[in-house]
Short mmCIF file of C-alpha atoms in Angstrom, two decimals:
data_model
loop_
_atom_site.label_atom_id
_atom_site.label_comp_id
_atom_site.label_asym_id
_atom_site.label_seq_id
_atom_site.Cartn_x
_atom_site.Cartn_y
_atom_site.Cartn_z
CA UNK A 1 13.96 -2.38 -9.08
CA UNK A 2 10.74 -2.15 -7.06
CA UNK A 3 10.67 -0.90 -3.42
CA UNK A 4 7.41 -1.69 -1.65
CA UNK A 5 5.41 0.62 0.58
CA UNK A 6 3.84 0.10 3.98
CA UNK A 7 4.77 3.09 6.07
CA UNK A 8 8.35 1.84 6.59
CA UNK A 9 6.80 -0.54 9.15
CA UNK A 10 5.15 -3.23 7.02
CA UNK A 11 4.47 -4.39 3.49
CA UNK A 12 6.00 -7.07 1.33
CA UNK A 13 8.24 -7.36 -1.68
CA UNK A 14 5.98 -10.09 -3.06
CA UNK A 15 3.85 -9.35 -6.14
CA UNK A 16 5.40 -6.04 -7.29
CA UNK A 17 2.80 -4.09 -9.31
CA UNK A 18 5.31 -3.41 -12.10
CA UNK A 19 6.04 -7.11 -12.67
CA UNK A 20 4.45 -7.01 -16.13
CA UNK A 21 7.48 -5.01 -17.27
CA UNK A 22 9.12 -8.41 -17.76
CA UNK A 23 6.88 -8.80 -20.81
CA UNK A 24 8.48 -5.65 -22.25
CA UNK A 25 12.04 -6.95 -22.04
CA UNK A 26 12.95 -5.64 -18.59
CA UNK A 27 14.20 -7.61 -15.61
CA UNK A 28 12.33 -6.77 -12.39
CA UNK A 29 13.84 -7.16 -8.93
CA UNK A 30 11.70 -6.50 -5.85
CA UNK A 31 13.64 -5.73 -2.68
CA UNK A 32 12.97 -5.47 1.04
CA UNK A 33 14.41 -3.35 3.84
CA UNK A 34 14.37 -3.16 7.62
CA UNK A 35 11.20 -1.86 9.23
CA UNK A 36 11.07 0.76 11.96
CA UNK A 37 10.45 -1.82 14.69
CA UNK A 38 13.97 -3.06 13.96
CA UNK A 39 15.89 0.09 12.99
CA UNK A 40 15.30 3.78 12.31
CA UNK A 41 16.59 5.89 9.42
CA UNK A 42 19.04 5.65 7.64
CA UNK A 43 18.97 1.82 7.91
CA UNK A 44 16.27 1.61 5.23
CA UNK A 45 18.19 3.48 2.55
CA UNK A 46 21.37 1.59 3.47
CA UNK A 47 19.49 -1.65 2.75
CA UNK A 48 18.21 -0.36 -0.59
CA UNK A 49 21.64 0.77 -1.72
CA UNK A 50 23.10 -2.55 -0.61
CA UNK A 51 20.53 -4.27 -2.83
CA UNK A 52 21.53 -2.16 -5.85
CA UNK A 53 25.18 -3.03 -5.31
CA UNK A 54 24.29 -6.73 -5.01
CA UNK A 55 22.36 -6.59 -8.27
CA UNK A 56 25.31 -4.99 -10.01
CA UNK A 57 27.66 -7.62 -8.59
CA UNK A 58 25.42 -10.44 -9.85
CA UNK A 59 24.21 -9.12 -13.20
CA UNK A 60 26.17 -11.55 -15.34
CA UNK A 61 25.26 -14.45 -13.06
CA UNK A 62 21.55 -13.91 -13.64
CA UNK A 63 21.71 -12.50 -17.15
CA UNK A 64 20.48 -8.92 -16.85
CA UNK A 65 22.06 -5.60 -17.75
CA UNK A 66 23.40 -4.30 -14.44
CA UNK A 67 24.61 -1.03 -15.93
CA UNK A 68 21.14 0.34 -16.58
CA UNK A 69 18.98 0.32 -13.45
CA UNK A 70 15.75 2.19 -12.82
CA UNK A 71 14.27 2.29 -9.32
CA UNK A 72 10.58 2.60 -8.55
CA UNK A 73 8.48 2.47 -5.41
CA UNK A 74 5.13 3.32 -3.89
CA UNK A 75 4.43 5.45 -0.81
CA UNK A 76 7.24 4.67 1.68
CA UNK A 77 8.91 2.82 -1.18
CA UNK A 78 8.49 5.91 -3.32
CA UNK A 79 10.36 7.91 -0.70
CA UNK A 80 13.18 5.36 -0.71
CA UNK A 81 13.25 5.25 -4.51
CA UNK A 82 13.53 9.04 -4.65
CA UNK A 83 16.22 9.11 -1.99
CA UNK A 84 18.21 6.34 -3.62
CA UNK A 85 18.09 8.18 -6.92
CA UNK A 86 19.14 11.63 -5.74
CA UNK A 87 21.68 10.79 -3.02
CA UNK A 88 24.46 9.20 -5.02
CA UNK A 89 27.79 10.02 -3.41
CA UNK A 90 26.35 10.93 0.01
CA UNK A 91 28.48 8.79 2.32
CA UNK A 92 26.10 8.97 5.29
CA UNK A 93 23.34 7.44 3.18
CA UNK A 94 25.48 4.85 1.41
CA UNK A 95 26.23 2.47 4.26
CA UNK A 96 28.02 -0.84 3.82
CA UNK A 97 25.08 -3.26 4.02
CA UNK A 98 25.74 -6.41 2.02
CA UNK A 99 29.24 -5.42 0.98
CA UNK A 100 30.04 -5.23 -2.75
CA UNK A 101 31.35 -1.74 -2.05
CA UNK A 102 33.36 -1.74 -5.25
CA UNK A 103 30.05 -1.46 -7.13
CA UNK A 104 28.05 1.73 -7.54
CA UNK A 105 24.59 2.24 -6.04
CA UNK A 106 23.76 4.95 -8.59
CA UNK A 107 20.63 4.40 -10.66
CA UNK A 108 19.76 5.70 -14.11
CA UNK A 109 16.07 6.56 -13.64
CA UNK A 110 13.52 7.09 -10.84
CA UNK A 111 9.79 6.35 -10.79
CA UNK A 112 7.99 7.58 -7.68
CA UNK A 113 4.42 6.64 -6.86
CA UNK A 114 2.99 9.05 -4.26
CA UNK A 115 6.04 9.00 -1.96
CA UNK A 116 7.00 11.65 0.61
CA UNK A 117 9.78 13.89 -0.68
CA UNK A 118 10.18 16.61 1.96
CA UNK A 119 9.55 15.90 5.64
CA UNK A 120 10.06 19.54 6.61
CA UNK A 121 7.23 20.50 4.27
CA UNK A 122 5.13 17.65 5.59
CA UNK A 123 5.51 19.01 9.08
CA UNK A 124 4.02 22.30 7.88
CA UNK A 125 1.17 21.05 5.71
CA UNK A 126 0.35 17.72 7.36
CA UNK A 127 1.43 17.92 11.02
CA UNK A 128 -1.25 15.43 12.09
CA UNK A 129 0.69 12.75 10.22
CA UNK A 130 4.21 14.13 10.50
CA UNK A 131 4.27 14.25 14.28
CA UNK A 132 2.06 11.35 15.38
CA UNK A 133 2.01 7.58 15.10
CA UNK A 134 -0.70 8.01 12.45
CA UNK A 135 2.13 7.98 9.94
CA UNK A 136 5.11 5.66 9.87
CA UNK A 137 7.45 8.54 9.12
CA UNK A 138 7.32 9.60 12.78
CA UNK A 139 8.95 6.36 13.91
CA UNK A 140 11.23 6.31 10.86
CA UNK A 141 12.81 9.60 11.91
CA UNK A 142 13.20 8.61 15.55
CA UNK A 143 10.10 10.30 16.91
CA UNK A 144 9.48 10.12 20.63
CA UNK A 145 6.39 10.49 22.83
CA UNK A 146 6.49 14.29 22.96
CA UNK A 147 5.65 14.43 19.25
CA UNK A 148 8.82 16.21 18.23
CA UNK A 149 11.33 15.59 15.48
CA UNK A 150 14.47 17.56 14.80
CA UNK A 151 14.58 19.62 11.62
CA UNK A 152 18.04 18.19 11.00
CA UNK A 153 16.63 14.64 10.89
CA UNK A 154 13.72 15.72 8.68
CA UNK A 155 16.17 17.24 6.20
CA UNK A 156 18.57 14.27 6.44
CA UNK A 157 15.82 11.85 5.37
CA UNK A 158 14.25 14.08 2.71
CA UNK A 159 15.00 13.48 -0.98
CA UNK A 160 14.36 17.21 -1.47
CA UNK A 161 17.61 17.91 0.39
CA UNK A 162 19.79 16.18 -2.18
CA UNK A 163 18.59 17.22 -5.64
CA UNK A 164 21.59 18.15 -7.78
CA UNK A 165 22.38 18.55 -11.47
CA UNK A 166 23.71 15.01 -11.90
CA UNK A 167 20.49 13.29 -10.78
CA UNK A 168 18.70 10.83 -13.10
CA UNK A 169 15.40 11.48 -14.92
CA UNK A 170 12.28 11.35 -12.75
CA UNK A 171 8.70 10.26 -13.33
CA UNK A 172 6.13 10.81 -10.57
CA UNK A 173 2.55 9.58 -10.21
CA UNK A 174 0.22 11.04 -7.56
CA UNK A 175 -3.52 11.27 -6.98
CA UNK A 176 -5.07 14.66 -6.30
CA UNK A 177 -7.39 13.12 -3.69
CA UNK A 178 -4.55 11.56 -1.68
CA UNK A 179 -4.98 12.39 2.01
CA UNK A 180 -2.18 10.12 3.27
CA UNK A 181 0.67 11.77 1.36
CA UNK A 182 -0.38 15.15 0.03
CA UNK A 183 0.16 16.08 -3.60
CA UNK A 184 2.44 18.94 -2.50
CA UNK A 185 5.15 16.34 -1.79
CA UNK A 186 5.38 15.32 -5.43
CA UNK A 187 5.01 18.91 -6.61
CA UNK A 188 7.94 19.86 -4.38
CA UNK A 189 10.39 17.30 -5.80
CA UNK A 190 9.36 18.04 -9.39
CA UNK A 191 9.78 21.77 -8.81
CA UNK A 192 13.29 21.18 -7.46
CA UNK A 193 14.12 19.04 -10.48
CA UNK A 194 12.83 21.67 -12.85
CA UNK A 195 14.81 24.41 -11.11
CA UNK A 196 17.96 22.31 -11.50
CA UNK A 197 17.32 21.84 -15.21
CA UNK A 198 16.62 18.14 -14.84
CA UNK A 199 14.06 15.94 -16.58
CA UNK A 200 10.95 15.43 -14.45
CA UNK A 201 7.32 14.66 -15.14
CA UNK A 202 4.38 14.67 -12.71
CA UNK A 203 1.34 12.62 -13.68
CA UNK A 204 -1.64 13.67 -11.55
CA UNK A 205 -4.47 11.15 -11.37
CA UNK A 206 -7.81 12.88 -10.98
CA UNK A 207 -9.82 11.80 -7.93
CA UNK A 208 -7.26 9.09 -7.09
CA UNK A 209 -6.35 8.48 -3.47
CA UNK A 210 -3.28 6.87 -1.93
CA UNK A 211 -2.55 3.95 -4.20
CA UNK A 212 -4.73 1.63 -6.23
CA UNK A 213 -4.52 -0.48 -9.35
CA UNK A 214 -5.26 2.49 -11.60
CA UNK A 215 -1.69 3.73 -11.12
CA UNK A 216 -0.31 0.67 -12.89
CA UNK A 217 -2.87 0.02 -15.62
CA UNK A 218 -3.32 0.97 -19.26
CA UNK A 219 -2.40 4.60 -20.00
CA UNK A 220 -0.28 4.96 -16.86
CA UNK A 221 1.59 1.75 -17.64
CA UNK A 222 2.27 3.12 -21.13
CA UNK A 223 3.63 6.32 -19.61
CA UNK A 224 5.92 4.17 -17.46
CA UNK A 225 7.21 2.07 -20.36
CA UNK A 226 7.74 5.12 -22.56
CA UNK A 227 9.73 6.77 -19.79
CA UNK A 228 11.88 3.68 -19.29
CA UNK A 229 12.49 3.32 -23.03
CA UNK A 230 13.90 6.86 -23.06
CA UNK A 231 16.04 6.51 -19.97
CA UNK A 232 17.31 2.93 -19.79
CA UNK A 233 17.88 0.14 -22.27
CA UNK A 234 15.72 -3.00 -22.26
CA UNK A 235 18.21 -5.14 -24.17
CA UNK A 236 17.72 -8.77 -23.31
CA UNK A 237 21.46 -9.53 -23.23
CA UNK A 238 23.84 -8.71 -20.41
CA UNK A 239 26.22 -5.82 -21.06
CA UNK A 240 29.93 -6.55 -21.12
#
């Protein structure tokens, strides 16, 4: 499942950069969510979890294995992919969007491309983006004109707040020249995973900024497929 970026205020689910995974025996679903001009957090994660439940409810209809789901996303989508992966069982983040509540929104693997993981940390190391309209996260968390956000809301929306020992394996890609989302965000979530004894890998792209085709080509694509082959099945028949 691919979740697109765009600062939680734009972007499109069209043309997901991981679409070539279909050539490796995987089904790829690209999903959308409400932008901040329509609703603030947690509407976005409610929409993503509703999409996972819908996919599980319709797996046999469309012929894919709905038991084994990996979620991936870039930038804002990376944040939502992380949050979806680590917040299983958190009622406030589950929502009831789309129904199908008898199905689980839990996923079996997470792939994060340069997504924010800890908004409290971002407020300390990148306040120019955390507390201004320069970054979409300000509107996402309900920011107002005085440039303030509550710590409670920052924690509520941060994947770093929910890491626990039952979380799925994690693969993270981040450029060390990224000035939009600092590398410390990915280092933070991987450190938390490691401390919890969970599987996590951080792939740092030298001189890479915020996004670009290099994240999805050649050696990095091989890292992605090897990770997926270890964590989810790519059987081309629907599980019973």
